[in-house]
Amino acid sequence: MTSPSTSFDAVVVGTGIAGLAAALALARRQVRVALLGPRAELPAAVADRYDPRVYAISPASRQLLADLGAWGAVPPPRTTTVEAMDVYGDLGARLQLQAWQAGQADLATIVESTELERALRNALQVFGVPWHVGRFAGLTRRAGANDVELLLDDGERMACRLAVAADGAQSPLRHAAGFTTHQRDYPATGLVAHLNAELPHQGSALQWFMPDGVLALLPMPATAAGPQVSMVWSLKRDQADALRALPEPDRSQTLETRLAEITQGRLGHLTVRSSLHGFDLQLQQATPLAMRGVALLGDAAHVVHPLAGQGLNLGLGDVAALAQAVGERESWRQPGDDRVLRRYQRARAESLAAMRLATDGLYHLFDVPLPPLAWLRNTGLQWLNHVPLAKRLLIRQASLF
Ligand SMILES: Cc1cc2nc3c(=O)[nH]c(=O)nc-3n(C[C@H](O)[C@H](O)[C@H](O)COP(=O)(O)OP(=O)(O)OC[C@H]3O[C@@H](n4cnc5c(N)ncnc54)[C@H](O)[C@@H]3O)c2cc1C
């Protein structure tokens, strides 16, 4: 058997935002790290055209990205600061959260996926992190050692002490390494589109919990057509399928009518300004989070319902925790050492469980049409609105990762 062409302390498999950030965070901790994954061309930013994938980045995630030298490269005109959040229940209850209520400057920043990826790629280049453009195809562990060998689809091999799976929800590396995954599909689709609004959003994220789904409108930069918001609507799958099956212009007109019914003019008339994209929604958790020279992070480790806009923030929390566990290990331990990986796992256990419970619980609370439960959830929301301490805790929790 020939020896692998290249050998590293760590190889990050997957070149989405979590993978790019993980490679950068490890490199900045003096770990000899390489990236493995496809490198799709990123379209240049064009005035008034926005990536359909936008994220609400929490203050903790933003700080991590700033520490990694990436946040400063995201062009401010392409981002929007979220200063407040308005949540509506299905029986008229309303919860208003404002950043100042928790002594914070803001709740989150809305940013396009492409802009984040571009900033991370530039920082990786500055740090000279090698990027092998290819796909992971197989895994072997060397007997008696922590070392891992990755087989690539081009026939090359890479050896490392630690393989980091950041290769998304289907994670081929996670499967090959033998992790168990608990997975449940939500009978819902995440519909995403950008909308023109008649009235300014004033830096507020708006959310409506309805029996057939959760609608979120995230503030976006204004365009030549006026104020803009990004819609993330997790709608029951049959309804989403029916809407997506309509030809244009019926699809946009139907969508605009439904939006008008739900939002009741909160942002005036809303018109669709982009194509409509759909994502299947699921709850997924791999166990354990790391073992025998392989650590999982981002969607490869967990997928939550997008109603809290926290999926990527959780992934960035993993990045911070893994970089800390590996970067601060004792000098005699390897990056893939069991004890180092257990520290990573312990650091993430509480946040991951809390977010899983919160998003799944909220989804089910509003999924049940029974009148007593509808009354209870709306009363709860209204009660929260009058308890400053509870609001402060909610805001602080949403600011973490
Ligand atoms: C509708 C919707 C709205 C959302 N809104 C938010 C939000 O506001 N805030 C938030 O924090 N999160 C949000 N999320 C969640 C967020 O989109 C995901 O958590 C995040 O994109 C996951 O990033 P990732 O890098 O872990 O995985 P991915 O982005 O899936 O990246 C995986 C990478 O692995 C690569 N890969 C796959 N197979 C291989 C292989 N064999 N070899 C090498 N590479 C491979 C892929 O090419 C890809 O580059 C939302 C999700 C949905 C569905």
CSV table of C-alpha atoms and ligand atoms in Angstrom, one decimal:
chain,number,residue,atom,x,y,z
A,1,MET,CA,0.0,0.0,0.0
A,2,THR,CA,1.4,3.4,-0.9
A,3,SER,CA,1.5,6.2,1.7
A,4,PRO,CA,-1.0,9.0,1.5
A,5,SER,CA,-0.1,12.0,-0.7
A,6,THR,CA,-0.5,14.5,2.1
A,7,SER,CA,-0.6,14.4,5.9
A,8,PHE,CA,-2.1,17.0,8.4
A,9,ASP,CA,-3.0,17.5,12.0
A,10,ALA,CA,-6.6,18.0,10.9
A,11,VAL,CA,-8.6,17.9,7.7
A,12,VAL,CA,-11.9,19.7,7.5
A,13,VAL,CA,-14.3,17.9,5.1
A,14,GLY,CA,-17.0,20.3,3.7
A,15,THR,CA,-16.6,23.8,2.4
A,16,GLY,CA,-19.9,25.4,3.6
A,17,ILE,CA,-19.7,28.2,6.1
A,18,ALA,CA,-19.2,25.9,9.1
A,19,GLY,CA,-16.3,24.1,7.3
A,20,LEU,CA,-14.6,27.3,6.1
A,21,ALA,CA,-14.9,28.8,9.6
A,22,ALA,CA,-13.6,25.6,11.3
A,23,ALA,CA,-10.5,25.4,9.0
A,24,LEU,CA,-9.8,29.1,9.7
A,25,ALA,CA,-10.3,28.7,13.5
A,26,LEU,CA,-8.0,25.7,13.7
A,27,ALA,CA,-5.3,27.4,11.5
A,28,ARG,CA,-5.4,30.4,13.8
A,29,ARG,CA,-4.7,28.1,16.7
A,30,GLN,CA,-1.5,26.9,14.9
A,31,VAL,CA,-3.0,23.5,13.9
A,32,ARG,CA,-1.7,22.2,10.5
A,33,VAL,CA,-5.1,22.0,8.8
A,34,ALA,CA,-6.4,21.4,5.3
A,35,LEU,CA,-9.8,21.8,3.7
A,36,LEU,CA,-11.4,19.2,1.5
A,37,GLY,CA,-14.5,19.9,-0.6
A,38,PRO,CA,-15.9,21.6,-3.7
A,39,ARG,CA,-15.1,25.2,-4.5
A,40,ALA,CA,-18.1,26.6,-6.4
A,41,GLU,CA,-17.6,30.1,-8.0
A,42,LEU,CA,-19.2,32.8,-5.9
A,43,PRO,CA,-21.2,35.3,-7.9
A,44,ALA,CA,-20.0,38.9,-7.6
A,45,ALA,CA,-22.2,41.1,-5.5
A,46,VAL,CA,-24.6,43.1,-7.8
A,47,ALA,CA,-26.6,46.1,-6.6
A,48,ASP,CA,-30.2,45.2,-5.9
A,49,ARG,CA,-29.6,41.4,-6.3
A,50,TYR,CA,-29.4,39.3,-3.2
A,51,ASP,CA,-28.5,35.7,-2.5
A,52,PRO,CA,-31.7,33.8,-1.5
A,53,ARG,CA,-29.8,32.2,1.4
A,54,VAL,CA,-29.6,34.8,4.2
A,55,TYR,CA,-28.7,34.2,7.8
A,56,ALA,CA,-29.5,35.9,11.1
A,57,ILE,CA,-26.1,35.9,12.6
A,58,SER,CA,-26.1,36.2,16.4
A,59,PRO,CA,-23.8,38.6,18.3
A,60,ALA,CA,-21.7,35.6,19.5
A,61,SER,CA,-21.3,34.3,15.9
A,62,ARG,CA,-20.4,37.7,14.7
A,63,GLN,CA,-17.7,38.0,17.4
A,64,LEU,CA,-16.2,34.7,16.4
A,65,LEU,CA,-16.2,35.7,12.7
A,66,ALA,CA,-14.5,39.0,13.7
A,67,ASP,CA,-11.9,37.2,15.8
A,68,LEU,CA,-11.2,35.1,12.8
A,69,GLY,CA,-10.6,38.2,10.6
A,70,ALA,CA,-13.6,37.4,8.4
A,71,TRP,CA,-16.4,39.7,9.6
A,72,GLY,CA,-14.5,42.9,8.7
A,73,ALA,CA,-14.5,41.8,5.0
A,74,VAL,CA,-18.3,41.5,4.8
A,75,PRO,CA,-19.5,44.7,3.1
A,76,PRO,CA,-21.7,46.6,5.6
A,77,PRO,CA,-24.1,47.9,2.9
A,78,ARG,CA,-25.0,44.2,2.2
A,79,THR,CA,-25.9,43.6,5.9
A,80,THR,CA,-28.8,44.7,8.1
A,81,THR,CA,-28.8,45.1,11.8
A,82,VAL,CA,-31.8,43.6,13.7
A,83,GLU,CA,-32.6,45.8,16.6
A,84,ALA,CA,-36.0,44.4,17.5
A,85,MET,CA,-38.2,41.5,17.1
A,86,ASP,CA,-42.0,41.3,16.9
A,87,VAL,CA,-43.6,37.9,17.4
A,88,TYR,CA,-47.4,37.4,16.8
A,89,GLY,CA,-49.4,34.4,18.0
A,90,ASP,CA,-52.4,32.9,16.1
A,91,LEU,CA,-55.0,34.5,18.4
A,92,GLY,CA,-53.6,38.0,18.4
A,93,ALA,CA,-51.0,37.7,21.2
A,94,ARG,CA,-47.8,39.8,20.6
A,95,LEU,CA,-44.3,39.6,22.1
A,96,GLN,CA,-42.0,42.6,21.4
A,97,LEU,CA,-38.3,42.2,22.0
A,98,GLN,CA,-35.9,45.1,21.7
A,99,ALA,CA,-32.1,44.8,22.0
A,100,TRP,CA,-31.9,47.6,24.7
A,101,GLN,CA,-34.1,45.5,27.0
A,102,ALA,CA,-31.1,43.2,27.5
A,103,GLY,CA,-28.6,46.1,27.4
A,104,GLN,CA,-27.5,45.0,23.9
A,105,ALA,CA,-26.8,47.1,20.8
A,106,ASP,CA,-28.7,44.6,18.5
A,107,LEU,CA,-30.2,41.2,18.3
A,108,ALA,CA,-28.5,39.9,15.2
A,109,THR,CA,-27.2,40.9,11.8
A,110,ILE,CA,-28.8,39.6,8.5
A,111,VAL,CA,-26.1,38.6,6.0
A,112,GLU,CA,-26.1,36.7,2.7
A,113,SER,CA,-24.5,33.3,2.5
A,114,THR,CA,-22.3,34.3,-0.4
A,115,GLU,CA,-20.9,37.4,1.4
A,116,LEU,CA,-20.0,35.3,4.4
A,117,GLU,CA,-18.4,32.6,2.3
A,118,ARG,CA,-16.4,35.2,0.3
A,119,ALA,CA,-15.1,36.8,3.5
A,120,LEU,CA,-14.1,33.4,5.0
A,121,ARG,CA,-12.4,32.2,1.7
A,122,ASN,CA,-10.3,35.5,1.6
A,123,ALA,CA,-9.2,35.0,5.2
A,124,LEU,CA,-8.3,31.3,4.5
A,125,GLN,CA,-6.2,32.5,1.6
A,126,VAL,CA,-4.4,35.0,3.8
A,127,PHE,CA,-3.6,32.2,6.3
A,128,GLY,CA,-2.4,29.9,3.5
A,129,VAL,CA,-4.8,27.1,4.4
A,130,PRO,CA,-4.5,24.4,1.7
A,131,TRP,CA,-7.8,23.6,0.0
A,132,HIS,CA,-8.0,20.3,-1.9
A,133,VAL,CA,-10.9,20.6,-4.4
A,134,GLY,CA,-12.4,17.2,-4.4
A,135,ARG,CA,-14.9,15.0,-2.5
A,136,PHE,CA,-14.5,12.7,0.5
A,137,ALA,CA,-15.2,9.1,-0.6
A,138,GLY,CA,-14.0,6.8,2.1
A,139,LEU,CA,-12.3,6.4,5.5
A,140,THR,CA,-9.8,4.1,7.1
A,141,ARG,CA,-8.5,4.2,10.6
A,142,ARG,CA,-5.0,2.8,11.2
A,143,ALA,CA,-5.1,0.1,13.8
A,144,GLY,CA,-3.8,1.1,17.2
A,145,ALA,CA,-3.4,4.7,16.4
A,146,ASN,CA,-5.7,7.7,16.3
A,147,ASP,CA,-4.7,8.4,12.8
A,148,VAL,CA,-7.4,8.6,10.1
A,149,GLU,CA,-6.9,8.3,6.3
A,150,LEU,CA,-9.4,9.9,4.0
A,151,LEU,CA,-9.9,8.5,0.5
A,152,LEU,CA,-10.9,11.1,-2.1
A,153,ASP,CA,-13.0,10.7,-5.2
A,154,ASP,CA,-10.0,11.5,-7.4
A,155,GLY,CA,-8.1,8.6,-5.9
A,156,GLU,CA,-5.9,10.7,-3.7
A,157,ARG,CA,-5.6,10.1,0.0
A,158,MET,CA,-5.1,12.5,2.9
A,159,ALA,CA,-3.9,11.4,6.4
A,160,CYS,CA,-4.6,13.3,9.5
A,161,ARG,CA,-4.9,13.0,13.3
A,162,LEU,CA,-8.4,14.6,13.3
A,163,ALA,CA,-11.0,14.5,10.5
A,164,VAL,CA,-13.7,17.2,11.0
A,165,ALA,CA,-17.0,16.4,9.3
A,166,ALA,CA,-18.6,19.7,8.2
A,167,ASP,CA,-20.1,18.1,5.1
A,168,GLY,CA,-23.7,19.0,5.7
A,169,ALA,CA,-26.9,17.2,6.9
A,170,GLN,CA,-26.2,14.1,4.8
A,171,SER,CA,-22.5,14.0,5.9
A,172,PRO,CA,-20.8,11.1,4.0
A,173,LEU,CA,-17.9,11.3,6.5
A,174,ARG,CA,-20.3,10.9,9.4
A,175,HIS,CA,-21.8,7.8,7.8
A,176,ALA,CA,-18.4,6.3,7.0
A,177,ALA,CA,-17.2,6.9,10.5
A,178,GLY,CA,-20.2,4.9,12.0
A,179,PHE,CA,-22.0,7.6,14.0
A,180,THR,CA,-25.6,7.0,14.9
A,181,THR,CA,-28.1,9.6,13.7
A,182,HIS,CA,-31.6,10.4,15.1
A,183,GLN,CA,-33.7,12.0,12.5
A,184,ARG,CA,-37.3,13.1,12.1
A,185,ASP,CA,-38.8,14.9,9.1
A,186,TYR,CA,-41.1,17.8,9.8
A,187,PRO,CA,-44.1,17.7,7.5
A,188,ALA,CA,-43.2,21.2,6.4
A,189,THR,CA,-41.1,23.0,3.8
A,190,GLY,CA,-39.1,26.1,4.3
A,191,LEU,CA,-40.1,28.6,1.6
A,192,VAL,CA,-37.6,31.4,1.0
A,193,ALA,CA,-38.0,34.5,-1.1
A,194,HIS,CA,-37.1,38.2,-1.0
A,195,LEU,CA,-40.0,40.7,-1.0
A,196,ASN,CA,-40.5,44.4,-1.6
A,197,ALA,CA,-42.3,46.0,1.3
A,198,GLU,CA,-44.4,49.2,1.1
A,199,LEU,CA,-43.4,50.4,4.6
A,200,PRO,CA,-39.9,50.4,6.2
A,201,HIS,CA,-39.0,47.5,8.4
A,202,GLN,CA,-37.1,49.8,10.9
A,203,GLY,CA,-34.6,47.0,11.7
A,204,SER,CA,-37.3,44.7,13.1
A,205,ALA,CA,-37.6,41.0,12.4
A,206,LEU,CA,-41.2,39.9,12.3
A,207,GLN,CA,-42.6,36.5,13.0
A,208,TRP,CA,-46.1,35.0,12.9
A,209,PHE,CA,-46.9,31.6,14.5
A,210,MET,CA,-49.9,30.2,12.7
A,211,PRO,CA,-51.5,26.8,12.8
A,212,ASP,CA,-50.2,26.0,9.3
A,213,GLY,CA,-46.7,27.3,9.8
A,214,VAL,CA,-44.3,30.0,11.0
A,215,LEU,CA,-43.7,33.0,8.8
A,216,ALA,CA,-40.6,35.2,9.4
A,217,LEU,CA,-39.8,38.4,7.6
A,218,LEU,CA,-36.2,39.5,8.1
A,219,PRO,CA,-35.0,43.0,7.5
A,220,MET,CA,-32.8,43.5,4.4
A,221,PRO,CA,-31.0,46.4,2.7
A,222,ALA,CA,-33.4,48.7,0.8
A,223,THR,CA,-33.3,48.4,-3.0
A,224,ALA,CA,-34.2,50.9,-5.8
A,225,ALA,CA,-37.8,49.5,-5.4
A,226,GLY,CA,-37.8,50.6,-1.7
A,227,PRO,CA,-37.7,48.6,1.6
A,228,GLN,CA,-36.9,44.9,1.3
A,229,VAL,CA,-37.4,41.9,3.6
A,230,SER,CA,-36.5,38.2,3.3
A,231,MET,CA,-39.2,35.7,3.9
A,232,VAL,CA,-38.6,32.4,5.6
A,233,TRP,CA,-42.0,30.6,5.8
A,234,SER,CA,-42.1,27.1,7.2
A,235,LEU,CA,-45.4,25.9,5.8
A,236,LYS,CA,-47.1,22.5,5.9
A,237,ARG,CA,-45.7,20.5,3.1
A,238,ASP,CA,-48.9,19.9,1.1
A,239,GLN,CA,-49.7,23.6,1.1
A,240,ALA,CA,-46.1,24.5,0.1
A,241,ASP,CA,-46.1,21.9,-2.7
A,242,ALA,CA,-49.4,23.3,-4.0
A,243,LEU,CA,-48.1,26.8,-4.0
A,244,ARG,CA,-44.8,25.8,-5.7
A,245,ALA,CA,-46.7,23.8,-8.4
A,246,LEU,CA,-48.5,27.0,-9.6
A,247,PRO,CA,-47.3,28.7,-12.8
A,248,GLU,CA,-46.2,32.3,-12.6
A,249,PRO,CA,-47.7,34.9,-12.2
A,250,ASP,CA,-50.3,32.8,-10.2
A,251,ARG,CA,-47.7,31.6,-7.7
A,252,SER,CA,-46.5,35.1,-6.8
A,253,GLN,CA,-50.1,36.5,-6.7
A,254,THR,CA,-51.3,33.6,-4.4
A,255,LEU,CA,-48.2,34.1,-2.2
A,256,GLU,CA,-48.8,37.8,-1.9
A,257,THR,CA,-52.5,37.3,-1.0
A,258,ARG,CA,-51.6,34.8,1.8
A,259,LEU,CA,-48.9,37.2,3.1
A,260,ALA,CA,-51.4,40.0,3.2
A,261,GLU,CA,-53.9,37.8,5.2
A,262,ILE,CA,-51.2,36.9,7.7
A,263,THR,CA,-49.3,40.2,8.1
A,264,GLN,CA,-52.5,42.4,8.1
A,265,GLY,CA,-50.6,45.3,6.5
A,266,ARG,CA,-47.8,45.4,9.1
A,267,LEU,CA,-45.3,46.3,6.3
A,268,GLY,CA,-48.0,47.5,3.9
A,269,HIS,CA,-48.3,45.7,0.6
A,270,LEU,CA,-45.7,42.9,0.0
A,271,THR,CA,-44.6,41.9,-3.5
A,272,VAL,CA,-42.4,39.0,-4.5
A,273,ARG,CA,-39.1,40.2,-6.0
A,274,SER,CA,-37.1,37.0,-6.3
A,275,SER,CA,-37.7,33.3,-7.2
A,276,LEU,CA,-39.2,31.1,-4.5
A,277,HIS,CA,-37.0,28.3,-3.0
A,278,GLY,CA,-38.1,25.4,-0.9
A,279,PHE,CA,-36.1,23.4,1.7
A,280,ASP,CA,-37.2,20.2,3.4
A,281,LEU,CA,-37.2,20.7,7.2
A,282,GLN,CA,-36.0,18.1,9.7
A,283,LEU,CA,-34.7,17.5,13.2
A,284,GLN,CA,-31.5,15.6,13.3
A,285,GLN,CA,-28.9,14.8,15.9
A,286,ALA,CA,-25.8,12.6,15.6
A,287,THR,CA,-24.4,10.8,18.6
A,288,PRO,CA,-21.8,11.1,19.9
A,289,LEU,CA,-20.5,14.4,18.6
A,290,ALA,CA,-17.0,13.0,18.2
A,291,MET,CA,-15.1,9.7,18.4
A,292,ARG,CA,-11.9,8.0,17.4
A,293,GLY,CA,-10.3,10.9,15.4
A,294,VAL,CA,-13.5,12.2,13.9
A,295,ALA,CA,-15.4,15.3,15.1
A,296,LEU,CA,-18.8,16.4,13.7
A,297,LEU,CA,-19.9,20.0,13.4
A,298,GLY,CA,-22.5,22.2,11.8
A,299,ASP,CA,-25.4,20.4,10.0
A,300,ALA,CA,-23.3,17.3,9.9
A,301,ALA,CA,-23.8,17.1,13.7
A,302,HIS,CA,-27.3,18.6,14.1
A,303,VAL,CA,-30.2,20.1,12.1
A,304,VAL,CA,-32.9,22.1,13.8
A,305,HIS,CA,-36.1,23.8,12.6
A,306,PRO,CA,-35.3,27.2,11.2
A,307,LEU,CA,-38.0,29.0,13.2
A,308,ALA,CA,-35.4,30.4,15.6
A,309,GLY,CA,-32.9,31.1,12.8
A,310,GLN,CA,-30.1,29.4,14.8
A,311,GLY,CA,-28.9,26.5,12.7
A,312,LEU,CA,-25.7,28.1,11.4
A,313,ASN,CA,-25.2,29.9,14.7
A,314,LEU,CA,-25.1,26.5,16.4
A,315,GLY,CA,-22.5,25.3,13.8
A,316,LEU,CA,-20.3,28.4,14.5
A,317,GLY,CA,-20.6,27.6,18.2
A,318,ASP,CA,-19.3,24.1,17.4
A,319,VAL,CA,-16.4,25.7,15.5
A,320,ALA,CA,-15.4,27.9,18.5
A,321,ALA,CA,-15.6,24.9,21.0
A,322,LEU,CA,-13.7,22.6,18.7
A,323,ALA,CA,-10.9,25.1,18.0
A,324,GLN,CA,-10.7,25.8,21.8
A,325,ALA,CA,-10.5,22.1,22.7
A,326,VAL,CA,-7.9,21.3,20.1
A,327,GLY,CA,-6.0,24.6,20.4
A,328,GLU,CA,-5.7,24.3,24.2
A,329,ARG,CA,-4.9,20.6,24.4
A,330,GLU,CA,-1.8,19.4,26.4
A,331,SER,CA,1.3,19.4,24.3
A,332,TRP,CA,1.5,15.5,24.4
A,333,ARG,CA,-2.0,15.0,23.1
A,334,GLN,CA,-2.9,14.7,19.4
A,335,PRO,CA,-5.8,16.8,18.0
A,336,GLY,CA,-7.9,13.6,17.6
A,337,ASP,CA,-7.2,12.4,21.1
A,338,ASP,CA,-10.3,10.9,22.9
A,339,ARG,CA,-10.0,13.3,25.8
A,340,VAL,CA,-9.7,16.3,23.6
A,341,LEU,CA,-12.8,15.2,21.7
A,342,ARG,CA,-14.7,14.6,24.9
A,343,ARG,CA,-13.9,18.2,26.0
A,344,TYR,CA,-15.4,19.4,22.7
A,345,GLN,CA,-18.5,17.3,23.2
A,346,ARG,CA,-19.0,18.4,26.8
A,347,ALA,CA,-18.7,22.1,25.8
A,348,ARG,CA,-21.5,21.7,23.2
A,349,ALA,CA,-23.9,19.3,24.9
A,350,GLU,CA,-26.0,21.9,26.8
A,351,SER,CA,-26.5,24.5,24.0
A,352,LEU,CA,-27.3,21.8,21.4
A,353,ALA,CA,-29.9,20.1,23.7
A,354,ALA,CA,-31.5,23.4,24.7
A,355,MET,CA,-31.8,24.6,21.1
A,356,ARG,CA,-33.2,21.2,20.0
A,357,LEU,CA,-35.8,21.3,22.7
A,358,ALA,CA,-36.8,24.9,22.2
A,359,THR,CA,-37.2,24.8,18.4
A,360,ASP,CA,-39.0,21.4,18.4
A,361,GLY,CA,-41.2,22.4,21.4
A,362,LEU,CA,-42.3,25.7,19.8
A,363,TYR,CA,-43.0,23.9,16.5
A,364,HIS,CA,-45.3,21.4,18.2
A,365,LEU,CA,-46.9,24.0,20.5
A,366,PHE,CA,-48.2,25.9,17.5
A,367,ASP,CA,-48.8,22.8,15.4
A,368,VAL,CA,-51.8,21.7,17.4
A,369,PRO,CA,-55.1,23.4,16.4
A,370,LEU,CA,-57.0,22.5,19.7
A,371,PRO,CA,-58.7,25.7,21.1
A,372,PRO,CA,-57.5,25.3,24.8
A,373,LEU,CA,-53.9,25.0,23.6
A,374,ALA,CA,-54.3,27.9,21.2
A,375,TRP,CA,-55.5,30.0,24.2
A,376,LEU,CA,-52.6,28.8,26.4
A,377,ARG,CA,-49.9,29.5,23.9
A,378,ASN,CA,-51.2,33.0,23.1
A,379,THR,CA,-51.7,33.8,26.8
A,380,GLY,CA,-48.1,32.6,27.4
A,381,LEU,CA,-46.8,34.8,24.7
A,382,GLN,CA,-48.7,37.8,26.0
A,383,TRP,CA,-47.5,37.1,29.6
A,384,LEU,CA,-43.9,37.0,28.4
A,385,ASN,CA,-44.4,40.4,26.9
A,386,HIS,CA,-45.0,41.9,30.3
A,387,VAL,CA,-42.1,40.2,32.1
A,388,PRO,CA,-38.9,42.2,31.5
A,389,LEU,CA,-36.7,39.6,33.2
A,390,ALA,CA,-38.0,36.8,30.9
A,391,LYS,CA,-37.5,39.0,27.9
A,392,ARG,CA,-34.0,39.8,28.9
A,393,LEU,CA,-33.2,36.1,29.3
A,394,LEU,CA,-34.8,35.3,25.9
A,395,ILE,CA,-32.7,38.0,24.2
A,396,ARG,CA,-29.5,36.9,25.9
A,397,GLN,CA,-30.1,33.3,25.0
A,398,ALA,CA,-30.7,34.1,21.4
A,399,SER,CA,-27.5,36.1,21.3
A,400,LEU,CA,-25.3,33.1,22.1
A,401,PHE,CA,-24.5,30.1,19.9
B,1,LIG,C1,-35.1,27.9,5.3
B,1,LIG,C2,-33.9,27.9,6.2
B,1,LIG,C3,-33.5,29.1,6.8
B,1,LIG,C4,-32.4,29.2,7.7
B,1,LIG,N1,-32.1,30.3,8.3
B,1,LIG,C5,-31.1,30.4,9.2
B,1,LIG,C6,-30.7,31.6,9.9
B,1,LIG,O1,-31.3,32.6,9.8
B,1,LIG,N2,-29.7,31.6,10.8
B,1,LIG,C7,-28.9,30.4,11.0
B,1,LIG,O2,-28.0,30.4,11.8
B,1,LIG,N3,-29.2,29.3,10.3
B,1,LIG,C8,-30.2,29.2,9.4
B,1,LIG,N4,-30.5,28.1,8.8
B,1,LIG,C9,-29.7,26.9,9.0
B,1,LIG,C10,-28.4,27.0,8.0
B,1,LIG,O3,-28.8,27.1,6.7
B,1,LIG,C11,-27.6,25.7,8.2
B,1,LIG,O4,-27.4,25.3,9.5
B,1,LIG,C12,-26.2,26.0,7.6
B,1,LIG,O5,-26.2,26.4,6.3
B,1,LIG,C13,-25.3,24.7,7.7
B,1,LIG,O6,-24.0,25.0,7.3
B,1,LIG,P1,-22.9,23.8,7.1
B,1,LIG,O7,-21.7,24.5,6.7
B,1,LIG,O8,-22.9,23.0,8.4
B,1,LIG,O9,-23.5,22.8,6.0
B,1,LIG,P2,-23.7,23.1,4.4
B,1,LIG,O10,-24.0,24.5,4.2
B,1,LIG,O11,-24.7,22.1,4.0
B,1,LIG,O12,-22.3,22.7,3.8
B,1,LIG,C14,-21.9,21.4,3.6
B,1,LIG,C15,-20.7,21.4,2.7
B,1,LIG,O13,-20.2,20.0,2.6
B,1,LIG,C16,-19.9,19.8,1.2
B,1,LIG,N5,-19.9,18.3,1.0
B,1,LIG,C17,-20.9,17.5,0.9
B,1,LIG,N6,-20.5,16.2,0.6
B,1,LIG,C18,-19.1,16.3,0.6
B,1,LIG,C19,-18.1,15.3,0.3
B,1,LIG,N7,-18.4,14.0,0.1
B,1,LIG,N8,-16.8,15.7,0.4
B,1,LIG,C20,-16.5,17.0,0.6
B,1,LIG,N9,-17.4,18.0,0.8
B,1,LIG,C21,-18.7,17.6,0.8
B,1,LIG,C22,-21.0,20.5,0.5
B,1,LIG,O14,-20.6,20.8,-0.9
B,1,LIG,C23,-21.0,21.8,1.3
B,1,LIG,O15,-20.1,22.8,0.8
B,1,LIG,C24,-31.6,28.0,7.9
B,1,LIG,C25,-32.0,26.8,7.3
B,1,LIG,C26,-33.1,26.8,6.4
B,1,LIG,C27,-33.5,25.5,5.7
